[in-house]
Amino acid sequence: MLAFEVDFANREIIIGGPDAGQWVQMATAIVWGLLFASLLTLMVTPCMLALPQAMRDNGASYRVARWVKRRFGGKGGDGHAPHAPVPAE
C-alpha cells in the first residue's frame, strides 16, 4: 500500500513515515464505510421497498407473507393480522 506524507514546512515527501500509517487506516475505514452505505442505499433499500408488491404480484404463500408482516410491519399484540385471501390470477 502506498503510504506517504507531505511535509510542507520542510518541502519533503516522506514515503512510509510514522504518521502515514494513521492516514492509511482512516482512508481504508472511510472507503469501506462509503461502499457499505452505497450498497445499502442502492441495493438493499429498493429491494425491501419493492418486496411487498413483488410478493403480491407473484402470489407468494400466505406463510411467507405472514412472516414478513410479523417481522417488519406487525400490528402489535401477538403479531397475527387478519388474513385477507389473495385473489388467484
PDB file of C-alpha atoms in Angstrom:
ATOM      1  CA  MET A   1       0.000   0.000   0.000  1.00  0.00           C
ATOM      2  CA  LEU A   2       1.276   3.466  -0.822  1.00  0.00           C
ATOM      3  CA  ALA A   3       1.745   5.380   2.408  1.00  0.00           C
ATOM      4  CA  PHE A   4       3.339   8.763   2.080  1.00  0.00           C
ATOM      5  CA  GLU A   5       3.114  12.109   3.760  1.00  0.00           C
ATOM      6  CA  VAL A   6       3.890  15.581   2.538  1.00  0.00           C
ATOM      7  CA  ASP A   7       5.820  17.931   4.830  1.00  0.00           C
ATOM      8  CA  PHE A   8       5.051  21.407   3.527  1.00  0.00           C
ATOM      9  CA  ALA A   9       7.267  23.173   6.096  1.00  0.00           C
ATOM     10  CA  ASN A  10      10.444  21.370   5.022  1.00  0.00           C
ATOM     11  CA  ARG A  11       9.309  20.728   1.433  1.00  0.00           C
ATOM     12  CA  GLU A  12       9.711  16.957   1.705  1.00  0.00           C
ATOM     13  CA  ILE A  13       7.729  13.940   0.633  1.00  0.00           C
ATOM     14  CA  ILE A  14       8.261  11.093   3.094  1.00  0.00           C
ATOM     15  CA  ILE A  15       7.365   7.583   1.964  1.00  0.00           C
ATOM     16  CA  GLY A  16       6.396   5.184   4.761  1.00  0.00           C
ATOM     17  CA  GLY A  17       6.687   7.735   7.542  1.00  0.00           C
ATOM     18  CA  PRO A  18       5.322   7.177  11.062  1.00  0.00           C
ATOM     19  CA  ASP A  19       2.188   9.313  10.536  1.00  0.00           C
ATOM     20  CA  ALA A  20       1.355   7.759   7.172  1.00  0.00           C
ATOM     21  CA  GLY A  21       0.011   4.599   8.843  1.00  0.00           C
ATOM     22  CA  GLN A  22      -2.726   6.581  10.577  1.00  0.00           C
ATOM     23  CA  TRP A  23      -3.857   8.121   7.306  1.00  0.00           C
ATOM     24  CA  VAL A  24      -3.944   4.722   5.597  1.00  0.00           C
ATOM     25  CA  GLN A  25      -6.145   3.277   8.337  1.00  0.00           C
ATOM     26  CA  MET A  26      -8.507   6.245   8.259  1.00  0.00           C
ATOM     27  CA  ALA A  27      -8.729   6.206   4.465  1.00  0.00           C
ATOM     28  CA  THR A  28      -9.469   2.473   4.499  1.00  0.00           C
ATOM     29  CA  ALA A  29     -12.268   2.933   7.043  1.00  0.00           C
ATOM     30  CA  ILE A  30     -13.803   5.772   5.015  1.00  0.00           C
ATOM     31  CA  VAL A  31     -13.694   3.833   1.738  1.00  0.00           C
ATOM     32  CA  TRP A  32     -15.281   0.709   3.250  1.00  0.00           C
ATOM     33  CA  GLY A  33     -17.915   2.830   5.004  1.00  0.00           C
ATOM     34  CA  LEU A  34     -18.836   4.549   1.732  1.00  0.00           C
ATOM     35  CA  LEU A  35     -19.017   1.211  -0.084  1.00  0.00           C
ATOM     36  CA  PHE A  36     -21.262  -0.281   2.603  1.00  0.00           C
ATOM     37  CA  ALA A  37     -23.540   2.775   2.679  1.00  0.00           C
ATOM     38  CA  SER A  38     -23.781   2.762  -1.120  1.00  0.00           C
ATOM     39  CA  LEU A  39     -24.709  -0.917  -1.119  1.00  0.00           C
ATOM     40  CA  LEU A  40     -27.456  -0.304   1.437  1.00  0.00           C
ATOM     41  CA  THR A  41     -28.754   2.776  -0.358  1.00  0.00           C
ATOM     42  CA  LEU A  42     -28.681   1.489  -3.920  1.00  0.00           C
ATOM     43  CA  MET A  43     -29.471  -2.220  -3.460  1.00  0.00           C
ATOM     44  CA  VAL A  44     -30.986  -3.258  -0.146  1.00  0.00           C
ATOM     45  CA  THR A  45     -33.385  -0.346   0.423  1.00  0.00           C
ATOM     46  CA  PRO A  46     -35.097  -0.501  -3.012  1.00  0.00           C
ATOM     47  CA  CYS A  47     -35.393  -4.290  -2.736  1.00  0.00           C
ATOM     48  CA  MET A  48     -37.027  -4.067   0.681  1.00  0.00           C
ATOM     49  CA  LEU A  49     -39.389  -1.333  -0.543  1.00  0.00           C
ATOM     50  CA  ALA A  50     -40.397  -3.428  -3.575  1.00  0.00           C
ATOM     51  CA  LEU A  51     -40.788  -6.676  -1.600  1.00  0.00           C
ATOM     52  CA  PRO A  52     -44.477  -6.329  -0.575  1.00  0.00           C
ATOM     53  CA  GLN A  53     -45.642  -5.574  -4.122  1.00  0.00           C
ATOM     54  CA  ALA A  54     -43.478  -8.333  -5.580  1.00  0.00           C
ATOM     55  CA  MET A  55     -44.946 -10.802  -3.104  1.00  0.00           C
ATOM     56  CA  ARG A  56     -48.475  -9.778  -4.082  1.00  0.00           C
ATOM     57  CA  ASP A  57     -47.713  -9.935  -7.804  1.00  0.00           C
ATOM     58  CA  ASN A  58     -46.041 -13.338  -7.660  1.00  0.00           C
ATOM     59  CA  GLY A  59     -48.658 -14.926  -5.383  1.00  0.00           C
ATOM     60  CA  ALA A  60     -46.294 -15.689  -2.527  1.00  0.00           C
ATOM     61  CA  SER A  61     -47.549 -18.150   0.027  1.00  0.00           C
ATOM     62  CA  TYR A  62     -49.592 -16.968   2.989  1.00  0.00           C
ATOM     63  CA  ARG A  63     -46.956 -18.246   5.387  1.00  0.00           C
ATOM     64  CA  VAL A  64     -44.186 -16.107   3.904  1.00  0.00           C
ATOM     65  CA  ALA A  65     -46.437 -13.028   3.761  1.00  0.00           C
ATOM     66  CA  ARG A  66     -47.471 -13.556   7.382  1.00  0.00           C
ATOM     67  CA  TRP A  67     -43.831 -13.893   8.466  1.00  0.00           C
ATOM     68  CA  VAL A  68     -42.858 -10.674   6.664  1.00  0.00           C
ATOM     69  CA  LYS A  69     -45.795  -8.804   8.207  1.00  0.00           C
ATOM     70  CA  ARG A  70     -44.909 -10.053  11.680  1.00  0.00           C
ATOM     71  CA  ARG A  71     -41.206  -9.390  11.264  1.00  0.00           C
ATOM     72  CA  PHE A  72     -41.252  -5.995   9.586  1.00  0.00           C
ATOM     73  CA  GLY A  73     -44.692  -4.465   9.901  1.00  0.00           C
ATOM     74  CA  GLY A  74     -46.509  -6.169  12.734  1.00  0.00           C
ATOM     75  CA  LYS A  75     -49.818  -4.929  14.090  1.00  0.00           C
ATOM     76  CA  GLY A  76     -48.781  -5.350  17.731  1.00  0.00           C
ATOM     77  CA  GLY A  77     -50.073  -7.955  20.154  1.00  0.00           C
ATOM     78  CA  ASP A  78     -49.156 -11.461  19.068  1.00  0.00           C
ATOM     79  CA  GLY A  79     -48.328 -10.322  15.550  1.00  0.00           C
ATOM     80  CA  HIS A  80     -51.252 -12.012  13.823  1.00  0.00           C
ATOM     81  CA  ALA A  81     -53.082  -9.733  11.427  1.00  0.00           C
ATOM     82  CA  PRO A  82     -56.425 -10.763   9.936  1.00  0.00           C
ATOM     83  CA  HIS A  83     -55.962 -12.733   6.748  1.00  0.00           C
ATOM     84  CA  ALA A  84     -57.439 -11.453   3.509  1.00  0.00           C
ATOM     85  CA  PRO A  85     -57.424 -14.051   0.739  1.00  0.00           C
ATOM     86  CA  VAL A  86     -55.128 -13.306  -2.191  1.00  0.00           C
ATOM     87  CA  PRO A  87     -57.021 -13.450  -5.488  1.00  0.00           C
ATOM     88  CA  ALA A  88     -55.705 -16.071  -7.904  1.00  0.00           C
ATOM     89  CA  GLU A  89     -54.790 -14.876 -11.357  1.00  0.00           C
TER      90      GLU A  89
END
